XYZ file of C-alpha atoms in Angstrom:
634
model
C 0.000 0.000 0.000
C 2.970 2.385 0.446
C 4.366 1.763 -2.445
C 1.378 1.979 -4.869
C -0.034 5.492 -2.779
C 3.678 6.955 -3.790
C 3.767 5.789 -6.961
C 0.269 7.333 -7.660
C 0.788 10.753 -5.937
C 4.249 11.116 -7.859
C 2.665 10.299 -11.586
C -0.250 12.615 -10.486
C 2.618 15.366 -9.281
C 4.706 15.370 -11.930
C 1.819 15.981 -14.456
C 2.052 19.339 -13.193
C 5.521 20.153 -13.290
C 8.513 21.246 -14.931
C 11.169 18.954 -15.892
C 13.392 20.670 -13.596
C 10.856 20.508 -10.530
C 10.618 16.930 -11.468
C 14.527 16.373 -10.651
C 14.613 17.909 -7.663
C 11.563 15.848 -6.561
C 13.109 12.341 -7.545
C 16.315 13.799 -6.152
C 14.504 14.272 -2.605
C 12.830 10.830 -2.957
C 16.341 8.736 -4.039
C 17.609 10.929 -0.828
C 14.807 9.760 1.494
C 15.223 5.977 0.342
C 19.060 5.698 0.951
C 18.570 7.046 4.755
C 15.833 4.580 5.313
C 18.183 1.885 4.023
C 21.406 3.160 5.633
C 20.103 4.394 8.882
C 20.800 2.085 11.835
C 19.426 3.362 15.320
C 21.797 2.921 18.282
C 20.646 0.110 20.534
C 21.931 0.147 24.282
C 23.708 -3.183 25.643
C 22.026 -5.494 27.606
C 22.580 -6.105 31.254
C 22.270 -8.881 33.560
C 22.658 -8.882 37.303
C 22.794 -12.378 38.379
C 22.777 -12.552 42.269
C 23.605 -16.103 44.343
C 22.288 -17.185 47.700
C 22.001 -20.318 50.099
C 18.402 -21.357 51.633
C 18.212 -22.070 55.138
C 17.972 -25.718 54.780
C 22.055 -24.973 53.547
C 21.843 -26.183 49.741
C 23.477 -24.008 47.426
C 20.684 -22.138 45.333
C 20.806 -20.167 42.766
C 18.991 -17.023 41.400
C 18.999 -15.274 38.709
C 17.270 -12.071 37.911
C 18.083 -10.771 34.791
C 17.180 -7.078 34.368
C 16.673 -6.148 30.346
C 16.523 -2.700 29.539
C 14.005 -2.223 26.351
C 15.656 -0.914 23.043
C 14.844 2.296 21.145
C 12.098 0.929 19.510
C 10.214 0.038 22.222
C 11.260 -4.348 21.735
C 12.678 -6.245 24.668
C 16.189 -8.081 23.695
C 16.899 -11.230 24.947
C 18.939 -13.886 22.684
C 20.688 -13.407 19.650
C 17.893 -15.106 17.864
C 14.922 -12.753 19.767
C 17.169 -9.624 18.665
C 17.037 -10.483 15.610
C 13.461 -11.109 15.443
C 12.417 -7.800 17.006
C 14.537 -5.786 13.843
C 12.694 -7.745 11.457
C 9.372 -5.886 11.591
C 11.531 -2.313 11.537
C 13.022 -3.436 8.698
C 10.757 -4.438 6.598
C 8.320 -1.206 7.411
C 11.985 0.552 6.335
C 12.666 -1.326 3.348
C 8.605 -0.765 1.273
C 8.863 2.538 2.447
C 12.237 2.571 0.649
C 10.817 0.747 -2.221
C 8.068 2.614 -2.606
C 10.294 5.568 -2.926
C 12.156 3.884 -5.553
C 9.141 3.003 -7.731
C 8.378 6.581 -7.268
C 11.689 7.654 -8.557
C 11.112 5.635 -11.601
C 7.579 6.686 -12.393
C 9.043 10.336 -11.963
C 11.859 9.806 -14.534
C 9.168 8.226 -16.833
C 6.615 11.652 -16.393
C 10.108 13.873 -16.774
C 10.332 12.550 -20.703
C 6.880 13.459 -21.507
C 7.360 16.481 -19.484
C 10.296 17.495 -21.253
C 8.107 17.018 -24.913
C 5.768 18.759 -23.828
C 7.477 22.088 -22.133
C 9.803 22.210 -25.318
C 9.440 25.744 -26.543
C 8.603 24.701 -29.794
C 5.105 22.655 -28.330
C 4.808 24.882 -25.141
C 4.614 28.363 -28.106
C 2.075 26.862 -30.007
C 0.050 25.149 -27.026
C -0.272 28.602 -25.491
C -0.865 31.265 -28.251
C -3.711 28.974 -29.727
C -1.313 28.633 -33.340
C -3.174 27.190 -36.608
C -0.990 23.939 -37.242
C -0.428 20.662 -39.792
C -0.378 17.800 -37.554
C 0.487 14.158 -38.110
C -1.115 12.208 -35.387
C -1.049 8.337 -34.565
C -4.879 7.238 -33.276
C -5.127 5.863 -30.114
C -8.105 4.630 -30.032
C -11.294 4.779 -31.812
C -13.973 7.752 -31.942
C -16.110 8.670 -29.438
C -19.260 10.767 -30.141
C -19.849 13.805 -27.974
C -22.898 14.397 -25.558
C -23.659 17.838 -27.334
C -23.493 18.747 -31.020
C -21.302 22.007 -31.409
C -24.924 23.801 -33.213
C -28.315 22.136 -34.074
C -28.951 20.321 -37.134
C -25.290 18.924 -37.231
C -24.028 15.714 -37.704
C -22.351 16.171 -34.025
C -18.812 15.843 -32.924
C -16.369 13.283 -32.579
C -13.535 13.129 -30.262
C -10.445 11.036 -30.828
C -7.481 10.473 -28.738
C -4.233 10.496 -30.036
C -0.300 11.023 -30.099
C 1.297 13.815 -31.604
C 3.885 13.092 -34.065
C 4.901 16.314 -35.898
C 3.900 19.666 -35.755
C 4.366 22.427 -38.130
C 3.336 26.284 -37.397
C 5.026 29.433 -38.638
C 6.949 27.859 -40.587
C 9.036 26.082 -38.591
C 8.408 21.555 -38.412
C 8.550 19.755 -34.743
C 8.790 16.213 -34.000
C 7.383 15.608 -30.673
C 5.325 12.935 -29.238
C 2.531 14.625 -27.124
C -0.623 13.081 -25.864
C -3.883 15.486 -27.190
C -7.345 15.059 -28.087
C -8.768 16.045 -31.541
C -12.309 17.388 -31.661
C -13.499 17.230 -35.464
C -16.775 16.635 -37.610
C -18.092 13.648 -38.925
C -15.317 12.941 -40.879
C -13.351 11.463 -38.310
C -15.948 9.055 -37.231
C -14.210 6.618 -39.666
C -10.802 7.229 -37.721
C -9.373 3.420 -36.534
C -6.743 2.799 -33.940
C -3.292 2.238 -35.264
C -3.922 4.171 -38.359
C -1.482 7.935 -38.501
C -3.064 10.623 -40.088
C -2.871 14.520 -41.453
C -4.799 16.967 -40.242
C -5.151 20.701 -40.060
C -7.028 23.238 -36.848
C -6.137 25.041 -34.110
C -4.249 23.718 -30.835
C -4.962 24.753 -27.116
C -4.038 23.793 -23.891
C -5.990 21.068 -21.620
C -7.746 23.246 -19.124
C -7.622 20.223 -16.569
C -5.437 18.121 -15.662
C -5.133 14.565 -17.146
C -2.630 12.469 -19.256
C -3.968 15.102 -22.929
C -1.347 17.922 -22.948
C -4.445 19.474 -25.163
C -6.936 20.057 -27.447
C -6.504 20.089 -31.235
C -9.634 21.571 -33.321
C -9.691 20.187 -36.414
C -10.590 22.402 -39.492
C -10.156 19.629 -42.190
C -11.553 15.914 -42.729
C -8.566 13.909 -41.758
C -6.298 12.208 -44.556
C -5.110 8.773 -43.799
C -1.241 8.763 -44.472
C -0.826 4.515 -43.074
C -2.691 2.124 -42.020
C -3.164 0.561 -39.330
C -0.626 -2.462 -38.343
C -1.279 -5.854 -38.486
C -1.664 -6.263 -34.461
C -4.181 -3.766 -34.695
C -5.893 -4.298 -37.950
C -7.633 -7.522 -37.317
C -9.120 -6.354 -34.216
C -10.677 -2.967 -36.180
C -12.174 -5.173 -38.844
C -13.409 -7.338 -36.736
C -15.021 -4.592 -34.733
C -16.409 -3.595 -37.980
C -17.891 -6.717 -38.938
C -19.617 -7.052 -35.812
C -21.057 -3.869 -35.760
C -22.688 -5.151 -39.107
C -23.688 -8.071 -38.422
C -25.355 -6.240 -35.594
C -27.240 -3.957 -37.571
C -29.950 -6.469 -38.517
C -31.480 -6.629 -34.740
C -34.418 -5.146 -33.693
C -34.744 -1.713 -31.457
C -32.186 -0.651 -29.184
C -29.798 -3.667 -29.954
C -28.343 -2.435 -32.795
C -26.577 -0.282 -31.703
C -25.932 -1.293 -27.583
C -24.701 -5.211 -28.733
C -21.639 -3.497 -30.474
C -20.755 -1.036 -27.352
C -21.535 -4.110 -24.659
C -18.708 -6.529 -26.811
C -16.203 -4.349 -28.741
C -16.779 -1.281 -26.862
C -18.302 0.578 -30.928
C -20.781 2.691 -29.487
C -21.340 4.853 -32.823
C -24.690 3.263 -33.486
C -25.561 4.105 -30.010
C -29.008 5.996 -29.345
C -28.005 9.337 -27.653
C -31.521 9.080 -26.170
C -30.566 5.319 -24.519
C -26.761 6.754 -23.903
C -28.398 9.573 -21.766
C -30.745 7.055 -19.685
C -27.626 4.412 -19.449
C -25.996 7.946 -17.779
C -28.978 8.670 -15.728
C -29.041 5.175 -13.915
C -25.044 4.688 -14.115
C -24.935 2.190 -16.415
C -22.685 3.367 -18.980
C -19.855 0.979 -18.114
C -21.584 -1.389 -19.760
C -21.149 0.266 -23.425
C -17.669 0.115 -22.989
C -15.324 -3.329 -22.260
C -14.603 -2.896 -18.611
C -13.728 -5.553 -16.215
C -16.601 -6.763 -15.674
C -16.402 -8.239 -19.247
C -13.064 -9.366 -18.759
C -13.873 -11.021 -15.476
C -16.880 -12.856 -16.980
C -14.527 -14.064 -19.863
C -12.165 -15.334 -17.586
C -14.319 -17.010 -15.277
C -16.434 -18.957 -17.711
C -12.280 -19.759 -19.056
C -11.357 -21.272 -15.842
C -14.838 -23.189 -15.012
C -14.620 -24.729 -18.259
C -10.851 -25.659 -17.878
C -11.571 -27.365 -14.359
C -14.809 -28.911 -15.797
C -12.642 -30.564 -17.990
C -10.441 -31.720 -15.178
C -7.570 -29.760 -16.169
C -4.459 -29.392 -13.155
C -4.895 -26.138 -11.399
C -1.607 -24.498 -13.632
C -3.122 -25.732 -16.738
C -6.251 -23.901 -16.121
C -4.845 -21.081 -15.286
C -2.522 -21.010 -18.200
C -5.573 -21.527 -20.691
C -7.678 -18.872 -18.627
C -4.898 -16.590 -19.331
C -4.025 -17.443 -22.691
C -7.828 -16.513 -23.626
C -7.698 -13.235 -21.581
C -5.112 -12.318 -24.295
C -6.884 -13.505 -26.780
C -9.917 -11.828 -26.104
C -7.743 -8.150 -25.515
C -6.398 -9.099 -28.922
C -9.726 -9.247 -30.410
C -10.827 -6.053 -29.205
C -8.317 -4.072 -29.709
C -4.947 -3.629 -27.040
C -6.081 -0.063 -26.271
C -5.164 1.510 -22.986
C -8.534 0.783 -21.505
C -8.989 -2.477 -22.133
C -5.121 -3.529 -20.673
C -5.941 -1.679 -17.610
C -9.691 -3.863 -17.920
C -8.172 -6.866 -18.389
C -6.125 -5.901 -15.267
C -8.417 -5.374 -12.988
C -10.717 -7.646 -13.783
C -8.731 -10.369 -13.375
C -7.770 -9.109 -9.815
C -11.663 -8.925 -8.965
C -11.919 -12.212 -9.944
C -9.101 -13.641 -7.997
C -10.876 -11.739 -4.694
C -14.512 -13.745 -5.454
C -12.478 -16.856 -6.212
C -10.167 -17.232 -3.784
C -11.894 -14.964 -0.876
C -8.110 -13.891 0.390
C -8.844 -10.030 0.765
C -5.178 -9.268 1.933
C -3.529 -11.030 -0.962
C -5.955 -9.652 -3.450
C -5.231 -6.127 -2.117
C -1.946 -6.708 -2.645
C -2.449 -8.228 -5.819
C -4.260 -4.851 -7.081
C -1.509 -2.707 -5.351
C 0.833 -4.458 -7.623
C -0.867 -4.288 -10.602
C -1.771 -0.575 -10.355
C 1.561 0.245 -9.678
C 2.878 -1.833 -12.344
C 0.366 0.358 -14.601
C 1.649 3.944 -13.380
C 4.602 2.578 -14.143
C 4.299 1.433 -17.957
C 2.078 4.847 -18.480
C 2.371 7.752 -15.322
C -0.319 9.777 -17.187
C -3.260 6.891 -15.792
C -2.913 8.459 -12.769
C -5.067 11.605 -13.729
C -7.466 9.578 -16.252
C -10.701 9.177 -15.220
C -11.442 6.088 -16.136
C -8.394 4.797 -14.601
C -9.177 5.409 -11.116
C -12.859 4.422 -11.484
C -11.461 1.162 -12.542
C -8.642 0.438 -9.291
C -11.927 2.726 -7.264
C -14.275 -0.390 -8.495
C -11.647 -3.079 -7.687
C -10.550 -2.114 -4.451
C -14.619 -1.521 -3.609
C -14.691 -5.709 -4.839
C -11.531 -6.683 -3.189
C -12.578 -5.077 0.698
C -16.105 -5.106 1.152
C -17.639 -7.691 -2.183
C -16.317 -10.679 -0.246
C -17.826 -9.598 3.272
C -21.244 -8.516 2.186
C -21.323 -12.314 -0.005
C -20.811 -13.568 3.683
C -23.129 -11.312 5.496
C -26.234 -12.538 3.232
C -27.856 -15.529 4.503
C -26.570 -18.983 3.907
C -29.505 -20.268 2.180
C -29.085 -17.624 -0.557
C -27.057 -19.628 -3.851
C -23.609 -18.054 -4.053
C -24.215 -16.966 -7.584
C -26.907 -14.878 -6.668
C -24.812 -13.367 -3.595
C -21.966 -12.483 -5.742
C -24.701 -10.673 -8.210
C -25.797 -8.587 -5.641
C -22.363 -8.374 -3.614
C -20.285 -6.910 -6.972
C -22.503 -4.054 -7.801
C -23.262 -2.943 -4.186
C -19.713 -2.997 -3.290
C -18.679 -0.927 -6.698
C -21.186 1.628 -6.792
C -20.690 2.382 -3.448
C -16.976 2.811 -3.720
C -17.175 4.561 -7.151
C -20.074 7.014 -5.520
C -17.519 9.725 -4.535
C -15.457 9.931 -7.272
C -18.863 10.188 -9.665
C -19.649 13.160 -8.028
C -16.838 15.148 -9.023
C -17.281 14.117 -12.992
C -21.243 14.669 -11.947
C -22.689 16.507 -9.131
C -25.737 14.304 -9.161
C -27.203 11.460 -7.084
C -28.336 8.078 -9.368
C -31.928 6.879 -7.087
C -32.078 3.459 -8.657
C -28.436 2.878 -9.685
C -28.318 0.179 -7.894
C -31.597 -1.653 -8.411
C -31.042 -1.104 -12.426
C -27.542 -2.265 -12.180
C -28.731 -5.666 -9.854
C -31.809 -5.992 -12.811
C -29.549 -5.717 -15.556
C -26.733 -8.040 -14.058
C -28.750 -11.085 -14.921
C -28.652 -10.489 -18.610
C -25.006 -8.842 -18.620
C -23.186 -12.503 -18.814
C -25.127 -14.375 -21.518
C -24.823 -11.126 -23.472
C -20.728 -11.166 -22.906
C -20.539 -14.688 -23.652
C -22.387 -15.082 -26.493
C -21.193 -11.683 -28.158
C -17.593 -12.923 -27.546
C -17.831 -16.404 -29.476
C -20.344 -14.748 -32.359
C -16.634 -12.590 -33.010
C -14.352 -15.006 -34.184
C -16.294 -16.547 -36.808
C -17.209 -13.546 -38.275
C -13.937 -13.593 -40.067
C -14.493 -16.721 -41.732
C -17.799 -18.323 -41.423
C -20.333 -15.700 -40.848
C -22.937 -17.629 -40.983
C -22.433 -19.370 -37.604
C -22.850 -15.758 -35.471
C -25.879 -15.401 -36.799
C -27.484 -17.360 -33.676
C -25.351 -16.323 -30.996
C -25.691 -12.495 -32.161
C -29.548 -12.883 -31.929
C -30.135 -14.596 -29.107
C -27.708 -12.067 -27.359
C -29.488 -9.250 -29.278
C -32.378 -10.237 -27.079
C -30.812 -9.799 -23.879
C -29.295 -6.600 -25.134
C -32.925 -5.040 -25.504
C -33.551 -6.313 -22.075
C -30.962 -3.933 -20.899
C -31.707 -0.739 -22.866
C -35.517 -1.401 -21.661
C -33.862 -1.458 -17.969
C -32.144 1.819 -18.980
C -35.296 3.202 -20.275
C -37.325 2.474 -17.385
C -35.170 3.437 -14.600
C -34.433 6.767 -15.951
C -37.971 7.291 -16.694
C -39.176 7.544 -12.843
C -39.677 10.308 -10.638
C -36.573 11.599 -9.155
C -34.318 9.612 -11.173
C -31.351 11.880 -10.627
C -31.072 13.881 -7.430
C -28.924 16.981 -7.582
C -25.558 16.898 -4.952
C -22.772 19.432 -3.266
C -19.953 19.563 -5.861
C -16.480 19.680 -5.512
C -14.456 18.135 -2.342
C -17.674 18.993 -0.233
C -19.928 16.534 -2.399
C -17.054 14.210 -2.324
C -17.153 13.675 1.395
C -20.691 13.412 1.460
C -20.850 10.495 -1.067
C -18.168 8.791 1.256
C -20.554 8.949 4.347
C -23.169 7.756 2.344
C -21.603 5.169 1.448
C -20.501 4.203 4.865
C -23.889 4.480 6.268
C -25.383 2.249 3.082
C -22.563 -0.296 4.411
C -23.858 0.116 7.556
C -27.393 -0.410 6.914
C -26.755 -3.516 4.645
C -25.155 -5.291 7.683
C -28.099 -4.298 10.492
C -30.576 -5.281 7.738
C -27.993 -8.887 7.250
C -28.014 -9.432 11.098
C -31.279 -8.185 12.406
C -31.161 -9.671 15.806
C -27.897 -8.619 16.077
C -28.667 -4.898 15.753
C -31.620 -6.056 18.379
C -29.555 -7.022 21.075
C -26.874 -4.495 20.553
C -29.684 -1.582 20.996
C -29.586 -1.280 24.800
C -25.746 -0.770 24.868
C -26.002 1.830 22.431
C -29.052 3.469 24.233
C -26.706 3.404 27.253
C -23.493 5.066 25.623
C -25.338 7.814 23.832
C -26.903 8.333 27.669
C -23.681 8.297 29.033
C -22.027 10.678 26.042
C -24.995 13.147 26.860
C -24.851 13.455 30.036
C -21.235 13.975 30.102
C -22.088 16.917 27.195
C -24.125 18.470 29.993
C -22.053 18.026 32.728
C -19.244 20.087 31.041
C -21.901 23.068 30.535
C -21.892 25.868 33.199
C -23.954 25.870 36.383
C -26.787 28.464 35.326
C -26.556 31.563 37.496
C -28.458 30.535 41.268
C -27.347 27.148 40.899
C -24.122 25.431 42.094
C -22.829 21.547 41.284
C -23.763 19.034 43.360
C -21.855 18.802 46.437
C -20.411 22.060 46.012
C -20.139 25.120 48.321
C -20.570 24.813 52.402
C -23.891 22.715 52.834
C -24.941 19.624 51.287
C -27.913 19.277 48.634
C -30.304 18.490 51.666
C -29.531 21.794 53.356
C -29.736 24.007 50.931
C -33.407 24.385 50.991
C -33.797 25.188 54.782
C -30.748 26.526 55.708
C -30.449 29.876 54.004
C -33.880 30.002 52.180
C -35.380 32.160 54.487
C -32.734 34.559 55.580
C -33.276 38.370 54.182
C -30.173 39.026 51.691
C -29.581 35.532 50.886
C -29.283 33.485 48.084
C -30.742 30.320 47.647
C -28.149 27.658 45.594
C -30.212 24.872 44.357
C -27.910 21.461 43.329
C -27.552 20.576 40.085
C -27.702 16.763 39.416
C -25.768 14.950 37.269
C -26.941 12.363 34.773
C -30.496 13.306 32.332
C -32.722 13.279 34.665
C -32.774 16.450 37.163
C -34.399 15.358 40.648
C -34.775 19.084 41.546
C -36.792 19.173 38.890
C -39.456 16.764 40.044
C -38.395 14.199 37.379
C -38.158 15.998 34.077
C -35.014 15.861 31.973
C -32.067 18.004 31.858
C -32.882 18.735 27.985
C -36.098 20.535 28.323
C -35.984 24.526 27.499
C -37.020 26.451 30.131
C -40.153 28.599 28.809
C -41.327 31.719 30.837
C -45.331 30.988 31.838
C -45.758 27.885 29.164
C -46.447 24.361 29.346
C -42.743 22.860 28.186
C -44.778 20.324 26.629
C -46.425 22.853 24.207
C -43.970 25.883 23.581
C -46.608 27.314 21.168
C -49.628 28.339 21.908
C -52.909 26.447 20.617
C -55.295 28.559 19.755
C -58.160 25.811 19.159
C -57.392 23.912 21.865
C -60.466 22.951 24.764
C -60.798 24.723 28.093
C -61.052 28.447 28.982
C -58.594 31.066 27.489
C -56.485 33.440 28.578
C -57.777 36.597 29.180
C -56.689 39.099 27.778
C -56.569 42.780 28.559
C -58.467 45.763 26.642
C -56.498 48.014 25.386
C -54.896 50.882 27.025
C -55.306 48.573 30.128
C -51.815 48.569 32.969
């Protein structure tokens, strides 16, 4: 955990800086790492008093009291053996604090050479005075369409991620390799992965932070100058063929099948893709680990069915994993998929949550370090958000449901809960809103999510030489993909669908409580007679914590504490009460109730001439009224 929290929070850093603030940071961190390693803290010696005596029956007898004095660190020494036992623990804190530093180091040396493109003054002049330029750009991935059209009647807008390859603006040519985004027209809804391509428009910089050093506005259809490669031109066509193939089905399928295999949502109804946002179900249109997880389970259950040896399996379960990335395309989002949802299936499998943490500590870290600019994407952290949400709390709530419920269905309602509750706060700082039935339409739709994976996944590979076996497994998958835009549909179309929430850090916080109180209230409603019997203790504590609130308030003025001044609380009624010029102390008692008081609590507000039980007046009420005086009357 050390190790993966410094990693992240030195990718995430050094997004922001300079190349030279960037040295001095991994300077400071090598710096920090060699004391932990070299320091050695100065132990004192150990003493022994042995003392010898005779008993009185005169045989020799001997004592020994051996007087150990503790160490710096707070660990008793005793053998050799013991010492050395008590520094292991120091040690090892010393040493992953040390390595943690180290990975940090490297991820900071890996953000320095895309810092250093990108604060050239060549890419850092145009970036900032907004220059017209002629790009070349490798695709990174495939299109997008955008939520809003840039005026009505348009085709809409596409955005593409990409890498900057060469620049050239007033007159002058730049080979760089920058990270951007390019916002264009319809024609770069035909832009594939792997292909590089010319393009003309205007640059700016990325007004947030993430892994885009900017924007590029294209002003001309793009021009294909190569094609993609052959690692990533099977997957494309493939994609492509699908998407086809897919165009035959009735309704909503056509164009949600695509998005739920390959992750081709350019058929997609914007009218579904908003409901799918209003319920939280667009990680479904894109392959996520759920996908991958599914894949790799139904791998490994039909490797063991089989009665293949435990490394076999896993060796054929990993072999298709690749496979499967292969198929859809090796983009950054479906590696860092693949990675996670492997490590959320290896938490539900195995049911070790300290190994699977660490398992997902590795493999984030090992991710920051490939590519430090994951550790401002989005999508990124809702992934390792989603895992870790699987890997601490998916496992526990499977155990707090009862035993008679099939395991299945406990992990269907375990993996959701425990993901959308972990993924809450950092949804409300992409969208200051509040999903009602999130989870309901995420548990209704998890029932047709797997046959809809599997299926879609074997209707791919034949499509590239016998098309005519998909046919089947497209349609019958095409009917469990309706199922799920109908979900969609229905969700979003109920009252209150999406509340509004606090923004910023503020909403943030408020999402986290949330979701510790819906943890909360899963486990009372789990363990019912639990939360029965532990209801007197907890009536008793929040006594207790009140009426040590209002013991720590001042005496009001005519009152003294109990057992304070010169008579006791039995005196003070008779002794001075009815002397001219004195003052008559009444004892306050501790505790709610106030025995002074003839029984009533401590809490009630004292009202001048009204019934504490009513501190408004009833106008309606029986009996006679008040009277009230004419006017001008003393």
């Amino acid at each position: 955990m050390p190790a993966v929290v410094s990693v992240w929070a030195t990718a995430a850093t050094c997004g922001l800086l300079e190349p030279g603030a960037i040295a001095l940071l991994c300077g400071a961190q090598a710096g920090a790492a060699a004391l932990l390693l070299l320091y050695r803290p100065r132990r004192t010696s150990q003493r022994r008093t042995c003392r010898r005596g005779d008993d009185n029956h005169g045989r020799s007898s001997q004592r020994r009291t051996c007087l150990r004095r503790h160490d710096d660190d707070g660990h008793r020494f005793g053998t050799p053996g013991s010492r050395a036992r008590g520094q292991l623990p120091h040690l090892s804190f010393r040493a992953t604090l040390a390595l943690g530093l180290v990975l940090s180091c490297a991820a900071g040396g890996h953000a320095a050479a895309a810092s250093v493109q990108r604060h050239s003054g060549d890419v850092a002049g145009a970036f900032s005075g907004e220059a017209a330029v002629l790009a070349e750009l490798d695709i990174a991935e495939d299109p997008r369409r955008l939520a809003v059209p840039d005026r009505p009647g348009s085709a809409g807008r596409w955005a593409v991620p990409a890498t900057l390859r060469m620049l050239v603006f007033d007159g002058r040519r730049a080979e760089v390799r920058v990270p951007l985004v390019v916002i264009g027209g319809s024609g770069w809804q035909q832009a594939r992965a792997g292909q590089r391509i010319r393009a003309t428009g205007k640059l700016k910089s990325a007004e947030s932070a993430g892994p885009e050093a900017g924007i590029l506005s294209a002003s001309s259809a793009p021009t294909v100058l190569r094609e993609a490669t052959g690692w990533a031109r099977g997957p494309a066509k493939l994609a492509r063929d699908f998407s086809a193939a897919s165009a035959g089905l009735a309704g909503d399928a056509a164009g949600l099948l695509p998005g739920m295999i390959t992750g081709d949502t350019a058929a997609l109804d914007p009218q579904l893709a908003a409901a799918m946002r209003t319920v939280g179900m667009t990680h479904l249109t894109a392959v996520s680990g759920a996908n991958c997880s599914l894949v790799l389970g139904a791998l490994v259950l039909a490797a063991r069915s089989l009665r293949f040896p435990r490394p076999a399996a896993a060796a054929a379960a990993v072999t298709g994993l690749l496979l499967f990335v292969l198929m859809v395309g090796p983009d950054a989002s479906v590696l860092r998929a693949a990675v996670m949802g492997a490590v959320g299936l290896a938490s539900l499998a195995f049911g070790r949550a300290g190994r699977s943490l660490s398992l997902l500590c590795v493999a984030t870290a090992a991710l920051l370090l490939v590519d430090p600019a994951l550790a401002t994407d989005v999508g990124f952290v809702l992934s390792v958000v989603a895992t870790l949400g699987i890997v601490v709390a998916g496992r526990s709530i499977m155990d707090w449901l009862p035993a008679t419920m099939p395991r299945s269905l406990a992990a269907g309602l375990a993996v959701p809960l425990s993901a959308q509750l972990f993924c809450g706060p950092v949804i409300v700082l992409l969208q200051p809103q509040f999903s009602s039935y999130a989870l309901p339409a995420n548990l209704a739709a998890a029932v047709l999510v797997p046959p809809i994976t599997l299926l879609g996944t074997a209707a791919v590979p034949p499509l590239a030489g016998a098309p005519a076996l998909a046919a089947l497994p497209i349609a019958v998958a095409g009917i469990f993909a309706g199922g799920v835009a109908a979900i969609a549909r229905y969700f979003a179309g109920l009252p209150a669908a999406a509340l509004p929430w606090p923004e910023g850090a503020f909403g943030a916080a408020t999402m986290a409580a949330f979701s510790v109180l819906s943890l909360a209230a899963v486990w009372l409603a789990c363990h019912t007679a639990a939360a029965i019997a532990a209801l007197p203790w907890m009536h008793r504590r929040t006594v207790r914590l009140l009426g040590w609130l209002l013991d720590r308030q001042p005496a009001p003025p005519g009152r003294t504490p109990s057992g304070s001044g010169s008579g006791s609380g039995s005196g003070t009624g008779s002794g001075s009460a009815g002397r001219p010029g004195s003052t008559r102390s009444v004892a306050v008692r501790t505790g709610l109730v106030d025995g002074a008081r003839r029984g009533r609590l401590r809490v009630c507000k004292f009202t001048f001439r009204r019934n504490p039980q009513w501190l408004l007046p009833r106008p309606n009420a029986p009996g006679p009224r008040p009277r009230t005086p004419p006017p001008g009357a003393m």
